[in-house]
Amino acid sequence: MTDTRTEVAVVGAGAAGLAAALALAQAGVPTALVGRHAPVADGRTVALLDGSVRFLAALGAWAPLAPQAAPLAVLQIVDDTGSLFRPPPARFHASEIGLDAFGWNVESAGLVESLRARARETPNLALIERDADACRAGEAEARLTLAGGGTVAARLVVAADGARSRLRAGSGIPVRDWSYPQAALTTILAHDRPHRDVSTEFHTRSGPFTLVPLPGGHRSSLVWVTDTERAEALSALDDADLAQAIETQAKGMLGRMRIDGPRGRVPMRGLAVASPVAHRLALIGEAAHVFPPIGAQGLNLGMRDAAALRDAVRRAAADGRDPGSRAALAGFARDRRRDAALRTAAVDGLNRSLLSALAPVDALRGLGLVAMQAIGPLRRAVMREGVLPRSSVPELMRAGR
């Protein structure tokens, strides 16, 4: 039932919110993190791309997490659509762009716990484990009302409170959202054959079926995007029958499989905002953009949001500007809107192209994959852009590059 005053208040205790709060506090900005810690065991993992790993390392959260992570040294794409224009399997090697791995695959709960442990020991960071019910933005500050009583006043509020963000809804920022006739089944698998640090993505008529390496060589995470009805039927199977269905869909490439972790089922939807900022408010993570679990773009984009916001607040402080003003957030808003729009178009375009049975669409997708395999400079440019855009890279994601 207390009142708190700080420079920046971050609402949302997921990975993006934790990373933003840590980055700001470590930059010397008095920060409060508002939100309850409630990890969900649903078999989900996240492929942290190179820039996100550098960011986490700069925050001091990567070293304890690294032993739980598996490198994604090779990306393999297999066209399993049955198209007449089906290209041969394509392989992309991280070594070709000077990296040991495109990224590292970790269990989502482990990532959040590593960030949380770092947050507990970080000066300048107050942890307030309660929900924020409302936000009122005034001329000089914004004020959060907390569940159960109490308030937090800050010059800038950061909404990291997820896809159904209360703060975004209360801000009046226009939102465009949509859904797909699909769902994603997630789980963790054990398999007989080693994955050899190769992440394999089968493109099927109902969406991507992706196997992503986990540590140990004989475990992988699964993201199986399929039509809603089939996802429901697969979810109803017992472990043995589900493992057999996965093994069949994977063409037996990893040998015999068994379910080795919890399951989840994720609806396929997307969301985009007209602007990631409003008066004394900045949106990051799924409060600003929602992606279907394709191409490892969602959380990595949220990490770039967090790192870019830290840079914007630091610049405002150096210039003696109010960090919650629109002028201080203008560059952040412009860069994040452009980055999110490009990623949204890429993910949405790939998913819709798989669902389409039109021959010209199949031909374009197949020709694109063949061109990337055959033309080295194009392949390397696409790989670099997929891992971390060259333009407007946040400072902590450039560390060591």
Tab-separated table of C-alpha atoms in Angstrom:
chain	number	residue	atom	x	y	z
A	1	MET	CA	0.000	0.000	0.000
A	2	THR	CA	2.984	2.288	-0.623
A	3	ASP	CA	3.671	5.041	-3.137
A	4	THR	CA	6.874	4.941	-5.184
A	5	ARG	CA	8.502	7.617	-7.314
A	6	THR	CA	11.113	6.741	-9.923
A	7	GLU	CA	12.465	7.876	-13.302
A	8	VAL	CA	11.174	4.936	-15.378
A	9	ALA	CA	8.569	2.299	-14.512
A	10	VAL	CA	8.535	-0.906	-16.583
A	11	VAL	CA	5.280	-2.843	-16.398
A	12	GLY	CA	5.550	-6.560	-17.157
A	13	ALA	CA	7.898	-9.168	-15.690
A	14	GLY	CA	8.439	-11.287	-18.785
A	15	ALA	CA	11.737	-11.490	-20.657
A	16	ALA	CA	11.362	-8.197	-22.558
A	17	GLY	CA	10.287	-6.249	-19.476
A	18	LEU	CA	13.053	-7.721	-17.328
A	19	ALA	CA	15.676	-6.968	-19.985
A	20	ALA	CA	14.489	-3.371	-20.383
A	21	ALA	CA	14.443	-2.761	-16.624
A	22	LEU	CA	17.920	-4.264	-16.202
A	23	ALA	CA	19.359	-2.258	-19.098
A	24	LEU	CA	17.955	1.015	-17.765
A	25	ALA	CA	18.989	0.401	-14.155
A	26	GLN	CA	22.517	-0.631	-15.175
A	27	ALA	CA	22.764	2.597	-17.195
A	28	GLY	CA	22.200	4.515	-13.956
A	29	VAL	CA	18.502	5.258	-14.492
A	30	PRO	CA	16.347	4.771	-11.348
A	31	THR	CA	13.848	2.135	-12.473
A	32	ALA	CA	10.926	0.170	-11.042
A	33	LEU	CA	9.799	-3.176	-12.482
A	34	VAL	CA	6.088	-3.713	-11.855
A	35	GLY	CA	4.590	-7.159	-12.359
A	36	ARG	CA	4.192	-10.625	-10.914
A	37	HIS	CA	6.644	-13.386	-11.732
A	38	ALA	CA	4.542	-16.218	-13.150
A	39	PRO	CA	6.484	-18.564	-15.461
A	40	VAL	CA	4.427	-21.090	-17.429
A	41	ALA	CA	5.701	-24.605	-18.192
A	42	ASP	CA	4.385	-25.154	-21.718
A	43	GLY	CA	7.356	-26.694	-23.498
A	44	ARG	CA	8.251	-23.438	-25.209
A	45	THR	CA	11.799	-22.466	-26.020
A	46	VAL	CA	13.233	-19.377	-27.639
A	47	ALA	CA	15.989	-19.136	-30.235
A	48	LEU	CA	17.991	-16.122	-29.087
A	49	LEU	CA	19.721	-14.642	-32.109
A	50	ASP	CA	23.266	-13.286	-32.000
A	51	GLY	CA	22.310	-9.703	-31.098
A	52	SER	CA	20.047	-10.847	-28.251
A	53	VAL	CA	22.839	-13.023	-26.835
A	54	ARG	CA	25.234	-10.053	-26.901
A	55	PHE	CA	22.592	-7.960	-25.135
A	56	LEU	CA	22.052	-10.588	-22.439
A	57	ALA	CA	25.820	-10.931	-21.982
A	58	ALA	CA	26.124	-7.171	-21.483
A	59	LEU	CA	23.385	-7.372	-18.840
A	60	GLY	CA	25.212	-10.195	-17.033
A	61	ALA	CA	22.368	-12.651	-17.642
A	62	TRP	CA	23.963	-14.839	-20.319
A	63	ALA	CA	26.791	-16.581	-18.414
A	64	PRO	CA	24.472	-18.547	-16.063
A	65	LEU	CA	22.162	-19.354	-18.996
A	66	ALA	CA	24.788	-20.470	-21.519
A	67	PRO	CA	25.165	-24.055	-20.168
A	68	GLN	CA	21.422	-24.532	-20.779
A	69	ALA	CA	21.605	-23.322	-24.399
A	70	ALA	CA	22.300	-25.130	-27.682
A	71	PRO	CA	23.932	-23.404	-30.673
A	72	LEU	CA	22.045	-23.102	-33.953
A	73	ALA	CA	25.014	-23.471	-36.275
A	74	VAL	CA	23.069	-24.549	-39.370
A	75	LEU	CA	19.556	-23.760	-40.563
A	76	GLN	CA	18.030	-26.328	-42.919
A	77	ILE	CA	14.828	-25.636	-44.871
A	78	VAL	CA	12.909	-28.519	-46.436
A	79	ASP	CA	9.970	-27.846	-48.779
A	80	ASP	CA	7.302	-30.403	-47.875
A	81	THR	CA	4.358	-28.662	-49.522
A	82	GLY	CA	4.034	-31.117	-52.407
A	83	SER	CA	4.325	-28.195	-54.813
A	84	LEU	CA	5.284	-28.729	-58.458
A	85	PHE	CA	7.938	-26.047	-57.892
A	86	ARG	CA	9.462	-27.716	-54.850
A	87	PRO	CA	13.154	-26.724	-54.501
A	88	PRO	CA	15.791	-29.054	-53.028
A	89	PRO	CA	16.559	-28.763	-49.279
A	90	ALA	CA	18.572	-25.641	-48.488
A	91	ARG	CA	21.264	-25.250	-45.811
A	92	PHE	CA	22.549	-22.007	-44.335
A	93	HIS	CA	25.749	-22.023	-42.226
A	94	ALA	CA	26.417	-19.362	-39.581
A	95	SER	CA	30.139	-19.655	-40.241
A	96	GLU	CA	29.566	-18.076	-43.654
A	97	ILE	CA	28.783	-14.729	-41.983
A	98	GLY	CA	31.520	-15.037	-39.367
A	99	LEU	CA	29.411	-16.429	-36.507
A	100	ASP	CA	29.722	-19.618	-34.480
A	101	ALA	CA	25.922	-19.809	-34.458
A	102	PHE	CA	22.936	-17.853	-35.716
A	103	GLY	CA	21.662	-18.005	-32.168
A	104	TRP	CA	21.167	-20.216	-29.145
A	105	ASN	CA	18.062	-22.164	-28.158
A	106	VAL	CA	17.005	-22.044	-24.496
A	107	GLU	CA	13.895	-22.928	-22.548
A	108	SER	CA	11.788	-19.818	-21.991
A	109	ALA	CA	11.402	-20.401	-18.246
A	110	GLY	CA	15.196	-20.608	-17.843
A	111	LEU	CA	15.670	-17.303	-19.674
A	112	VAL	CA	13.188	-15.506	-17.436
A	113	GLU	CA	14.736	-16.979	-14.289
A	114	SER	CA	18.242	-15.881	-15.315
A	115	LEU	CA	17.022	-12.326	-15.940
A	116	ARG	CA	15.064	-12.389	-12.694
A	117	ALA	CA	18.100	-13.468	-10.666
A	118	ARG	CA	20.128	-10.641	-12.195
A	119	ALA	CA	17.344	-8.148	-11.432
A	120	ARG	CA	17.325	-9.104	-7.731
A	121	GLU	CA	20.948	-8.009	-7.349
A	122	THR	CA	20.899	-4.882	-9.516
A	123	PRO	CA	21.128	-1.429	-7.859
A	124	ASN	CA	18.721	1.268	-9.066
A	125	LEU	CA	16.056	-1.389	-9.719
A	126	ALA	CA	13.008	-1.749	-7.461
A	127	LEU	CA	10.954	-4.931	-7.922
A	128	ILE	CA	7.249	-4.408	-7.259
A	129	GLU	CA	5.517	-7.784	-7.568
A	130	ARG	CA	2.008	-6.548	-8.192
A	131	ASP	CA	-0.089	-5.866	-11.256
A	132	ALA	CA	-0.680	-2.361	-12.563
A	133	ASP	CA	-4.407	-1.714	-12.878
A	134	ALA	CA	-4.270	1.618	-14.689
A	135	CYS	CA	-1.988	4.399	-15.892
A	136	ARG	CA	-2.746	8.115	-15.983
A	137	ALA	CA	-0.331	10.314	-17.901
A	138	GLY	CA	0.001	13.872	-16.617
A	139	GLU	CA	1.966	16.864	-17.792
A	140	ALA	CA	5.129	16.127	-15.782
A	141	GLU	CA	4.771	12.436	-14.923
A	142	ALA	CA	2.642	9.326	-15.314
A	143	ARG	CA	1.070	7.528	-12.380
A	144	LEU	CA	0.390	3.810	-12.164
A	145	THR	CA	-2.318	2.484	-9.860
A	146	LEU	CA	-1.392	-0.893	-8.384
A	147	ALA	CA	-3.669	-3.819	-7.610
A	148	GLY	CA	-4.295	-3.886	-3.876
A	149	GLY	CA	-3.412	-0.227	-3.429
A	150	GLY	CA	-0.448	2.044	-3.884
A	151	THR	CA	0.941	3.970	-6.837
A	152	VAL	CA	4.119	4.326	-8.857
A	153	ALA	CA	4.953	7.710	-10.365
A	154	ALA	CA	7.510	7.958	-13.179
A	155	ARG	CA	8.478	10.316	-15.964
A	156	LEU	CA	8.309	7.401	-18.419
A	157	VAL	CA	6.205	4.237	-18.260
A	158	VAL	CA	7.228	1.238	-20.386
A	159	ALA	CA	4.440	-1.175	-21.316
A	160	ALA	CA	5.875	-4.696	-21.497
A	161	ASP	CA	2.620	-6.263	-20.310
A	162	GLY	CA	2.028	-8.571	-23.242
A	163	ALA	CA	-0.276	-9.030	-26.198
A	164	ARG	CA	-3.358	-7.990	-24.222
A	165	SER	CA	-1.648	-4.963	-22.726
A	166	ARG	CA	-3.852	-2.907	-20.418
A	167	LEU	CA	-1.542	0.060	-20.735
A	168	ARG	CA	-1.719	-0.010	-24.533
A	169	ALA	CA	-5.511	-0.271	-24.419
A	170	GLY	CA	-5.705	2.671	-22.034
A	171	SER	CA	-3.408	4.823	-24.171
A	172	GLY	CA	-5.705	4.921	-27.194
A	173	ILE	CA	-2.920	3.866	-29.588
A	174	PRO	CA	-4.598	2.394	-32.701
A	175	VAL	CA	-4.045	-1.359	-33.076
A	176	ARG	CA	-4.415	-3.720	-36.022
A	177	ASP	CA	-4.743	-7.383	-35.114
A	178	TRP	CA	-5.509	-10.534	-37.051
A	179	SER	CA	-5.558	-14.292	-36.676
A	180	TYR	CA	-4.645	-17.297	-38.798
A	181	PRO	CA	-6.600	-20.571	-39.178
A	182	GLN	CA	-3.759	-22.345	-37.382
A	183	ALA	CA	-2.300	-23.174	-33.985
A	184	ALA	CA	1.224	-24.118	-32.930
A	185	LEU	CA	1.882	-27.250	-30.905
A	186	THR	CA	5.013	-26.963	-28.746
A	187	THR	CA	6.904	-29.569	-26.737
A	188	ILE	CA	10.372	-30.948	-26.037
A	189	LEU	CA	11.587	-34.176	-27.628
A	190	ALA	CA	14.284	-36.771	-27.041
A	191	HIS	CA	15.513	-38.595	-30.150
A	192	ASP	CA	17.914	-41.387	-31.092
A	193	ARG	CA	19.984	-39.554	-33.702
A	194	PRO	CA	22.042	-36.434	-32.876
A	195	HIS	CA	20.836	-33.096	-34.213
A	196	ARG	CA	24.431	-31.866	-34.783
A	197	ASP	CA	23.379	-28.258	-34.006
A	198	VAL	CA	21.152	-28.188	-37.102
A	199	SER	CA	17.756	-26.497	-36.857
A	200	THR	CA	15.391	-27.969	-39.455
A	201	GLU	CA	12.263	-26.249	-40.734
A	202	PHE	CA	9.832	-28.235	-42.892
A	203	HIS	CA	7.532	-26.006	-44.933
A	204	THR	CA	4.161	-27.753	-45.152
A	205	ARG	CA	0.779	-26.758	-46.555
A	206	SER	CA	-0.506	-26.054	-43.041
A	207	GLY	CA	2.550	-24.110	-41.832
A	208	PRO	CA	6.163	-24.642	-40.693
A	209	PHE	CA	7.142	-27.736	-38.703
A	210	THR	CA	10.382	-26.851	-36.893
A	211	LEU	CA	12.854	-28.887	-34.848
A	212	VAL	CA	15.347	-26.751	-32.908
A	213	PRO	CA	18.401	-28.210	-31.083
A	214	LEU	CA	18.641	-28.349	-27.293
A	215	PRO	CA	21.783	-29.166	-25.270
A	216	GLY	CA	23.076	-32.725	-25.183
A	217	GLY	CA	22.767	-33.515	-28.876
A	218	HIS	CA	19.729	-35.793	-28.511
A	219	ARG	CA	17.015	-33.324	-27.456
A	220	SER	CA	15.139	-30.772	-29.551
A	221	SER	CA	12.252	-28.407	-29.144
A	222	LEU	CA	9.289	-28.627	-31.482
A	223	VAL	CA	7.095	-25.911	-32.959
A	224	TRP	CA	4.486	-27.583	-35.168
A	225	VAL	CA	2.245	-25.078	-36.911
A	226	THR	CA	-0.814	-26.727	-38.404
A	227	ASP	CA	-4.508	-26.100	-38.927
A	228	THR	CA	-6.556	-25.550	-35.790
A	229	GLU	CA	-8.506	-28.800	-36.045
A	230	ARG	CA	-5.409	-30.937	-36.468
A	231	ALA	CA	-3.594	-29.128	-33.637
A	232	GLU	CA	-6.494	-29.985	-31.344
A	233	ALA	CA	-6.428	-33.629	-32.442
A	234	LEU	CA	-2.668	-33.869	-31.922
A	235	SER	CA	-2.977	-32.339	-28.468
A	236	ALA	CA	-5.441	-35.072	-27.503
A	237	LEU	CA	-2.968	-37.887	-28.307
A	238	ASP	CA	-1.056	-39.679	-25.579
A	239	ASP	CA	2.719	-39.245	-25.494
A	240	ALA	CA	3.530	-42.387	-27.473
A	241	ASP	CA	1.112	-41.614	-30.310
A	242	LEU	CA	2.141	-37.964	-30.447
A	243	ALA	CA	5.827	-38.932	-30.613
A	244	GLN	CA	5.029	-41.283	-33.507
A	245	ALA	CA	3.126	-38.536	-35.348
A	246	ILE	CA	6.081	-36.150	-34.915
A	247	GLU	CA	8.577	-38.785	-36.071
A	248	THR	CA	6.495	-39.401	-39.201
A	249	GLN	CA	6.184	-35.686	-39.968
A	250	ALA	CA	9.968	-35.316	-39.527
A	251	LYS	CA	10.567	-38.099	-42.077
A	252	GLY	CA	12.449	-40.048	-39.415
A	253	MET	CA	15.447	-37.716	-39.751
A	254	LEU	CA	16.213	-37.814	-36.005
A	255	GLY	CA	15.221	-41.438	-35.521
A	256	ARG	CA	12.906	-42.683	-32.820
A	257	MET	CA	11.359	-39.941	-30.682
A	258	ARG	CA	9.717	-39.583	-27.291
A	259	ILE	CA	8.048	-36.665	-25.543
A	260	ASP	CA	10.474	-35.250	-22.971
A	261	GLY	CA	8.779	-32.142	-21.617
A	262	PRO	CA	5.483	-30.311	-21.139
A	263	ARG	CA	3.225	-29.469	-24.078
A	264	GLY	CA	1.662	-26.214	-25.170
A	265	ARG	CA	-0.749	-25.038	-27.835
A	266	VAL	CA	-0.406	-21.474	-29.086
A	267	PRO	CA	-3.035	-19.689	-31.203
A	268	MET	CA	-1.631	-18.113	-34.352
A	269	ARG	CA	-2.235	-14.383	-34.370
A	270	GLY	CA	-0.570	-11.118	-35.227
A	271	LEU	CA	-0.742	-7.560	-33.920
A	272	ALA	CA	0.769	-4.249	-34.980
A	273	VAL	CA	0.459	-0.761	-33.495
A	274	ALA	CA	0.261	2.568	-35.309
A	275	SER	CA	3.005	3.897	-33.025
A	276	PRO	CA	5.006	2.331	-30.174
A	277	VAL	CA	4.843	5.551	-28.152
A	278	ALA	CA	2.226	7.824	-26.606
A	279	HIS	CA	2.450	10.602	-24.010
A	280	ARG	CA	4.886	9.328	-21.338
A	281	LEU	CA	4.451	5.768	-22.605
A	282	ALA	CA	6.632	3.423	-24.687
A	283	LEU	CA	5.509	-0.024	-25.846
A	284	ILE	CA	7.943	-2.943	-26.132
A	285	GLY	CA	7.667	-6.680	-26.728
A	286	GLU	CA	4.226	-8.125	-27.378
A	287	ALA	CA	2.575	-4.924	-26.196
A	288	ALA	CA	3.934	-3.434	-29.442
A	289	HIS	CA	3.884	-6.398	-31.844
A	290	VAL	CA	2.707	-9.998	-31.853
A	291	PHE	CA	4.072	-12.657	-34.204
A	292	PRO	CA	3.150	-16.268	-34.776
A	293	PRO	CA	6.017	-18.521	-33.568
A	294	ILE	CA	7.797	-18.562	-36.943
A	295	GLY	CA	11.370	-17.542	-37.713
A	296	ALA	CA	12.409	-16.679	-34.139
A	297	GLN	CA	11.431	-13.035	-34.657
A	298	GLY	CA	9.045	-12.257	-31.779
A	299	LEU	CA	11.189	-12.169	-28.626
A	300	ASN	CA	14.312	-11.110	-30.529
A	301	LEU	CA	12.413	-8.058	-31.747
A	302	GLY	CA	11.319	-7.436	-28.144
A	303	MET	CA	14.954	-7.581	-27.031
A	304	ARG	CA	15.847	-4.981	-29.675
A	305	ASP	CA	12.992	-2.829	-28.341
A	306	ALA	CA	14.452	-3.050	-24.828
A	307	ALA	CA	18.017	-2.286	-25.927
A	308	ALA	CA	16.897	0.594	-28.162
A	309	LEU	CA	14.795	2.122	-25.374
A	310	ARG	CA	17.818	2.087	-23.059
A	311	ASP	CA	19.758	4.042	-25.697
A	312	ALA	CA	16.916	6.572	-26.126
A	313	VAL	CA	16.636	7.209	-22.381
A	314	ARG	CA	20.412	7.603	-22.065
A	315	ARG	CA	20.477	10.122	-24.910
A	316	ALA	CA	17.663	12.074	-23.285
A	317	ALA	CA	19.546	12.177	-19.985
A	318	ALA	CA	22.762	13.298	-21.689
A	319	ASP	CA	20.861	16.112	-23.440
A	320	GLY	CA	18.958	17.120	-20.305
A	321	ARG	CA	15.618	16.179	-21.883
A	322	ASP	CA	12.557	14.640	-20.293
A	323	PRO	CA	12.706	10.875	-21.150
A	324	GLY	CA	8.918	10.673	-21.321
A	325	SER	CA	8.512	13.428	-23.894
A	326	ARG	CA	7.598	12.647	-27.475
A	327	ALA	CA	10.731	14.484	-28.655
A	328	ALA	CA	12.966	12.171	-26.598
A	329	LEU	CA	11.165	9.081	-27.927
A	330	ALA	CA	10.831	10.167	-31.575
A	331	GLY	CA	13.905	8.300	-32.837
A	332	PHE	CA	12.987	5.187	-30.844
A	333	ALA	CA	9.451	5.261	-32.286
A	334	ARG	CA	10.657	5.663	-35.872
A	335	ASP	CA	13.256	2.882	-35.713
A	336	ARG	CA	11.073	0.406	-33.845
A	337	ARG	CA	8.089	0.958	-36.140
A	338	ARG	CA	10.246	0.291	-39.217
A	339	ASP	CA	11.904	-2.811	-37.719
A	340	ALA	CA	8.564	-4.280	-36.607
A	341	ALA	CA	6.946	-3.582	-39.987
A	342	LEU	CA	9.712	-5.380	-41.899
A	343	ARG	CA	9.615	-8.427	-39.604
A	344	THR	CA	5.817	-8.552	-39.664
A	345	ALA	CA	5.760	-8.485	-43.469
A	346	ALA	CA	8.369	-11.270	-43.712
A	347	VAL	CA	6.711	-13.630	-41.223
A	348	ASP	CA	3.185	-12.965	-42.472
A	349	GLY	CA	4.264	-13.357	-46.094
A	350	LEU	CA	5.980	-16.703	-45.485
A	351	ASN	CA	3.062	-18.124	-43.519
A	352	ARG	CA	0.417	-17.024	-46.029
A	353	SER	CA	2.505	-18.304	-48.947
A	354	LEU	CA	2.512	-21.784	-47.391
A	355	LEU	CA	-1.256	-21.730	-46.929
A	356	SER	CA	-1.793	-20.712	-50.550
A	357	ALA	CA	-2.022	-23.416	-53.207
A	358	LEU	CA	-1.594	-20.936	-56.065
A	359	ALA	CA	1.137	-22.046	-58.483
A	360	PRO	CA	2.656	-18.531	-58.922
A	361	VAL	CA	3.058	-18.191	-55.148
A	362	ASP	CA	4.739	-21.603	-54.913
A	363	ALA	CA	7.008	-20.702	-57.811
A	364	LEU	CA	8.098	-17.403	-56.247
A	365	ARG	CA	8.810	-19.015	-52.878
A	366	GLY	CA	10.779	-21.845	-54.527
A	367	LEU	CA	12.752	-19.504	-56.779
A	368	GLY	CA	13.636	-17.325	-53.809
A	369	LEU	CA	15.069	-20.292	-51.920
A	370	VAL	CA	17.005	-21.491	-54.972
A	371	ALA	CA	18.402	-17.985	-55.543
A	372	MET	CA	19.624	-17.751	-51.962
A	373	GLN	CA	21.383	-21.083	-52.317
A	374	ALA	CA	22.991	-20.196	-55.641
A	375	ILE	CA	23.958	-16.539	-55.097
A	376	GLY	CA	26.470	-16.167	-52.277
A	377	PRO	CA	26.194	-12.380	-51.669
A	378	LEU	CA	22.373	-12.605	-51.587
A	379	ARG	CA	22.497	-15.573	-49.202
A	380	ARG	CA	24.880	-13.802	-46.833
A	381	ALA	CA	22.869	-10.569	-46.922
A	382	VAL	CA	19.657	-12.415	-46.056
A	383	MET	CA	21.369	-14.327	-43.233
A	384	ARG	CA	22.803	-11.137	-41.729
A	385	GLU	CA	19.467	-9.340	-41.935
A	386	GLY	CA	17.701	-12.277	-40.320
A	387	VAL	CA	20.123	-12.372	-37.388
A	388	LEU	CA	20.460	-8.630	-36.733
A	389	PRO	CA	19.617	-5.676	-38.990
A	390	ARG	CA	22.595	-3.520	-39.923
A	391	SER	CA	20.743	-0.223	-39.442
A	392	SER	CA	20.129	1.343	-36.021
A	393	VAL	CA	21.634	-1.512	-34.003
A	394	PRO	CA	21.355	-0.726	-30.254
A	395	GLU	CA	24.644	-0.173	-28.447
A	396	LEU	CA	24.532	-3.269	-26.228
A	397	MET	CA	23.821	-5.483	-29.256
A	398	ARG	CA	26.971	-4.218	-30.960
A	399	ALA	CA	29.242	-5.239	-28.082
A	400	GLY	CA	32.095	-7.381	-29.403
A	401	ARG	CA	30.931	-7.275	-33.043
